[in-house]
Amino acid sequence: MAGFLKFIKSAFVPGRTPAPAPQPEINALIEAHLAGDPRAFGRIVERYQVRLLNFVVRMIGDRERAEDLVQEAFLRVHRHLHRFDRSRKFSTWVYTIASNLAKNELRNRGRSPLIAFEQARPRDEDDPRPIDFEDLGNRPDDLYERRHLRSLVDQTVAKLTPHHREVFVLRELEGKSYEEIAEIVHCNLGTVKSRLNRARQSFAELIAPHLD
């Protein structure tokens, strides 16, 4: 299973996606924002908006709606930033807000993210641009294979149940720790590990026939 997931992750080689800011840097930006620096909050948004958008897109399967939810997430962050406990990890707090918004969206519309994913696919199939990373400096055949695999992964993730999809994306595609995931999804470590194990098994079963 570990080797299989490593192969799947090869489709998501980082490009220009900004790395999450170290906590001291984020705390300094928060201090600057609260002190009246008009640029500080924008720098916080720049650090997280791409990753957060990718996460929400995979949760709900609708990129346009995901952009709205990410905007709402940052509005809530802005509104409550003065109350943020800086002993906590900022990224965990932001992902928790986005996760709650995504789950509410799924409950309210009551439909599968796979349907929305299919509807949102680009009409120009000759330009299957990825939703997260830019593959600069790679051979064309490598780009095609990686993009094809990435699209397959996204479609397979969309078929997982909401609980399984959430922990799978957070762990396997976002690289969150078990402790961070437990805080984001509001459950204990045992539940996180159990859901993740089932999610991995379901994912492997769903995608395996397409990799032959």
GROMACS .gro file of C-alpha atoms in nm:
model
  212
    1MET     CA    1   0.000   0.000   0.000
    2ALA     CA    2   0.281   0.246   0.087
    3GLY     CA    3   0.448   0.192  -0.250
    4PHE     CA    4   0.116   0.229  -0.430
    5LEU     CA    5   0.043   0.562  -0.260
    6LYS     CA    6   0.396   0.683  -0.335
    7PHE     CA    7   0.331   0.611  -0.702
    8ILE     CA    8   0.005   0.805  -0.689
    9LYS     CA    9   0.176   1.101  -0.521
   10SER     CA   10   0.424   1.117  -0.808
   11ALA     CA   11   0.149   1.291  -1.003
   12PHE     CA   12   0.160   1.582  -0.764
   13VAL     CA   13   0.517   1.708  -0.794
   14PRO     CA   14   0.521   2.060  -0.644
   15GLY     CA   15   0.564   2.351  -0.879
   16ARG     CA   16   0.484   2.708  -0.791
   17THR     CA   17   0.243   2.632  -0.508
   18PRO     CA   18   0.364   2.844  -0.214
   19ALA     CA   19   0.490   2.642   0.078
   20PRO     CA   20   0.303   2.690   0.406
   21ALA     CA   21   0.467   2.965   0.607
   22PRO     CA   22   0.657   2.869   0.924
   23GLN     CA   23   0.455   2.948   1.235
   24PRO     CA   24   0.690   3.229   1.353
   25GLU     CA   25   0.649   3.401   1.016
   26ILE     CA   26   0.271   3.371   1.032
   27ASN     CA   27   0.266   3.502   1.388
   28ALA     CA   28   0.472   3.801   1.275
   29LEU     CA   29   0.228   3.868   0.991
   30ILE     CA   30  -0.065   3.843   1.231
   31GLU     CA   31   0.103   4.092   1.463
   32ALA     CA   32   0.166   4.325   1.169
   33HIS     CA   33  -0.195   4.297   1.053
   34LEU     CA   34  -0.332   4.369   1.399
   35ALA     CA   35  -0.095   4.665   1.423
   36GLY     CA   36  -0.244   4.812   1.106
   37ASP     CA   37  -0.013   4.694   0.827
   38PRO     CA   38  -0.244   4.691   0.519
   39ARG     CA   39  -0.028   4.437   0.335
   40ALA     CA   40   0.012   4.175   0.606
   41PHE     CA   41  -0.318   3.992   0.564
   42GLY     CA   42  -0.271   3.975   0.188
   43ARG     CA   43   0.060   3.798   0.244
   44ILE     CA   44  -0.113   3.547   0.470
   45VAL     CA   45  -0.371   3.480   0.199
   46GLU     CA   46  -0.097   3.436  -0.064
   47ARG     CA   47   0.065   3.167   0.149
   48TYR     CA   48  -0.248   2.952   0.178
   49GLN     CA   49  -0.503   3.029  -0.092
   50VAL     CA   50  -0.375   2.785  -0.358
   51ARG     CA   51  -0.345   2.488  -0.121
   52LEU     CA   52  -0.677   2.570   0.042
   53LEU     CA   53  -0.848   2.594  -0.295
   54ASN     CA   54  -0.709   2.256  -0.402
   55PHE     CA   55  -0.834   2.102  -0.079
   56VAL     CA   56  -1.187   2.242  -0.113
   57VAL     CA   57  -1.209   2.152  -0.484
   58ARG     CA   58  -1.131   1.791  -0.397
   59MET     CA   59  -1.386   1.799  -0.116
   60ILE     CA   60  -1.681   1.933  -0.318
   61GLY     CA   61  -1.582   1.876  -0.683
   62ASP     CA   62  -1.681   2.225  -0.800
   63ARG     CA   63  -1.397   2.471  -0.860
   64GLU     CA   64  -1.613   2.782  -0.901
   65ARG     CA   65  -1.802   2.714  -0.580
   66ALA     CA   66  -1.476   2.621  -0.407
   67GLU     CA   67  -1.338   2.966  -0.489
   68ASP     CA   68  -1.640   3.120  -0.316
   69LEU     CA   69  -1.591   2.901  -0.009
   70VAL     CA   70  -1.221   2.981   0.015
   71GLN     CA   71  -1.304   3.350  -0.005
   72GLU     CA   72  -1.556   3.301   0.276
   73ALA     CA   73  -1.295   3.110   0.477
   74PHE     CA   74  -1.050   3.400   0.454
   75LEU     CA   75  -1.326   3.647   0.545
   76ARG     CA   76  -1.383   3.446   0.862
   77VAL     CA   77  -1.012   3.432   0.931
   78HIS     CA   78  -0.993   3.810   0.891
   79ARG     CA   79  -1.295   3.860   1.117
   80HIS     CA   80  -1.164   3.642   1.398
   81LEU     CA   81  -0.788   3.681   1.363
   82HIS     CA   82  -0.764   3.896   1.674
   83ARG     CA   83  -0.890   3.600   1.877
   84PHE     CA   84  -0.662   3.338   1.722
   85ASP     CA   85  -0.456   3.149   1.980
   86ARG     CA   86  -0.102   3.172   1.846
   87SER     CA   87   0.005   2.868   2.043
   88ARG     CA   88  -0.198   2.671   1.787
   89LYS     CA   89  -0.085   2.595   1.434
   90PHE     CA   90  -0.233   2.854   1.199
   91SER     CA   91  -0.267   2.618   0.902
   92THR     CA   92  -0.472   2.376   1.113
   93TRP     CA   93  -0.712   2.655   1.207
   94VAL     CA   94  -0.750   2.770   0.845
   95TYR     CA   95  -0.808   2.416   0.718
   96THR     CA   96  -1.066   2.358   0.992
   97ILE     CA   97  -1.264   2.661   0.875
   98ALA     CA   98  -1.244   2.553   0.510
   99SER     CA   99  -1.332   2.193   0.596
  100ASN     CA  100  -1.644   2.299   0.786
  101LEU     CA  101  -1.757   2.518   0.496
  102ALA     CA  102  -1.699   2.235   0.247
  103LYS     CA  103  -1.893   1.983   0.456
  104ASN     CA  104  -2.181   2.227   0.499
  105GLU     CA  105  -2.185   2.276   0.122
  106LEU     CA  106  -2.209   1.901   0.061
  107ARG     CA  107  -2.488   1.864   0.318
  108ASN     CA  108  -2.685   2.155   0.176
  109ARG     CA  109  -2.677   2.045  -0.186
  110GLY     CA  110  -2.696   1.671  -0.118
  111ARG     CA  111  -2.514   1.551  -0.427
  112SER     CA  112  -2.195   1.368  -0.511
  113PRO     CA  113  -1.881   1.573  -0.579
  114LEU     CA  114  -1.812   1.341  -0.871
  115ILE     CA  115  -2.110   1.488  -1.059
  116ALA     CA  116  -1.984   1.841  -1.004
  117PHE     CA  117  -1.632   1.734  -1.101
  118GLU     CA  118  -1.753   1.598  -1.435
  119GLN     CA  119  -1.958   1.911  -1.502
  120ALA     CA  120  -1.663   2.135  -1.420
  121ARG     CA  121  -1.411   1.960  -1.647
  122PRO     CA  122  -1.263   2.189  -1.914
  123ARG     CA  123  -1.436   2.167  -2.250
  124ASP     CA  124  -1.103   2.190  -2.429
  125GLU     CA  125  -0.964   1.843  -2.363
  126ASP     CA  126  -0.645   1.939  -2.547
  127ASP     CA  127  -0.558   2.164  -2.253
  128PRO     CA  128  -0.615   1.952  -1.942
  129ARG     CA  129  -0.454   2.200  -1.706
  130PRO     CA  130  -0.402   2.075  -1.352
  131ILE     CA  131  -0.580   2.250  -1.069
  132ASP     CA  132  -0.282   2.271  -0.840
  133PHE     CA  133   0.076   2.244  -0.967
  134GLU     CA  134   0.250   2.374  -1.277
  135ASP     CA  135   0.480   2.119  -1.437
  136LEU     CA  136   0.754   2.345  -1.562
  137GLY     CA  137   1.068   2.201  -1.715
  138ASN     CA  138   0.936   1.847  -1.776
  139ARG     CA  139   0.927   1.643  -2.096
  140PRO     CA  140   0.592   1.655  -2.282
  141ASP     CA  141   0.529   1.282  -2.242
  142ASP     CA  142   0.599   1.308  -1.868
  143LEU     CA  143   0.360   1.600  -1.846
  144TYR     CA  144   0.087   1.406  -2.021
  145GLU     CA  145   0.127   1.101  -1.801
  146ARG     CA  146   0.135   1.308  -1.484
  147ARG     CA  147  -0.170   1.512  -1.582
  148HIS     CA  148  -0.360   1.197  -1.678
  149LEU     CA  149  -0.276   1.037  -1.345
  150ARG     CA  150  -0.364   1.353  -1.155
  151SER     CA  151  -0.704   1.368  -1.325
  152LEU     CA  152  -0.761   1.002  -1.245
  153VAL     CA  153  -0.667   1.058  -0.881
  154ASP     CA  154  -0.905   1.353  -0.849
  155GLN     CA  155  -1.192   1.156  -1.001
  156THR     CA  156  -1.122   0.861  -0.773
  157VAL     CA  157  -1.101   1.081  -0.464
  158ALA     CA  158  -1.441   1.225  -0.557
  159LYS     CA  159  -1.591   0.874  -0.534
  160LEU     CA  160  -1.489   0.829  -0.170
  161THR     CA  161  -1.743   0.894   0.104
  162PRO     CA  162  -1.714   1.247   0.253
  163HIS     CA  163  -1.549   1.125   0.576
  164HIS     CA  164  -1.301   0.909   0.390
  165ARG     CA  165  -1.234   1.171   0.124
  166GLU     CA  166  -1.159   1.437   0.383
  167VAL     CA  167  -0.895   1.240   0.576
  168PHE     CA  168  -0.743   1.097   0.257
  169VAL     CA  169  -0.692   1.439   0.101
  170LEU     CA  170  -0.557   1.589   0.422
  171ARG     CA  171  -0.308   1.307   0.479
  172GLU     CA  172  -0.206   1.181   0.135
  173LEU     CA  173  -0.233   1.498  -0.075
  174GLU     CA  174  -0.188   1.776   0.182
  175GLY     CA  175   0.063   1.597   0.406
  176LYS     CA  176  -0.108   1.681   0.734
  177SER     CA  177  -0.011   1.494   1.051
  178TYR     CA  178  -0.260   1.266   1.226
  179GLU     CA  179  -0.282   1.518   1.509
  180GLU     CA  180  -0.361   1.804   1.269
  181ILE     CA  181  -0.624   1.596   1.091
  182ALA     CA  182  -0.789   1.504   1.422
  183GLU     CA  183  -0.820   1.872   1.508
  184ILE     CA  184  -0.948   1.968   1.163
  185VAL     CA  185  -1.217   1.698   1.144
  186HIS     CA  186  -1.306   1.712   1.516
  187CYS     CA  187  -1.241   1.350   1.611
  188ASN     CA  188  -0.983   1.146   1.802
  189LEU     CA  189  -0.665   0.992   1.661
  190GLY     CA  190  -0.808   0.641   1.660
  191THR     CA  191  -1.099   0.750   1.442
  192VAL     CA  192  -0.866   0.936   1.206
  193LYS     CA  193  -0.645   0.630   1.159
  194SER     CA  194  -0.945   0.402   1.111
  195ARG     CA  195  -1.103   0.631   0.851
  196LEU     CA  196  -0.771   0.676   0.674
  197ASN     CA  197  -0.709   0.302   0.657
  198ARG     CA  198  -1.054   0.245   0.505
  199ALA     CA  199  -1.007   0.541   0.271
  200ARG     CA  200  -0.677   0.402   0.144
  201GLN     CA  201  -0.831   0.061   0.084
  202SER     CA  202  -1.130   0.209  -0.099
  203PHE     CA  203  -0.909   0.437  -0.306
  204ALA     CA  204  -0.680   0.150  -0.406
  205GLU     CA  205  -0.976  -0.068  -0.506
  206LEU     CA  206  -1.135   0.212  -0.709
  207ILE     CA  207  -0.825   0.324  -0.898
  208ALA     CA  208  -0.650  -0.010  -0.951
  209PRO     CA  209  -0.857  -0.116  -1.258
  210HIS     CA  210  -0.755   0.206  -1.436
  211LEU     CA  211  -0.381   0.151  -1.384
  212ASP     CA  212  -0.345  -0.178  -1.570
   0.00000   0.00000   0.00000
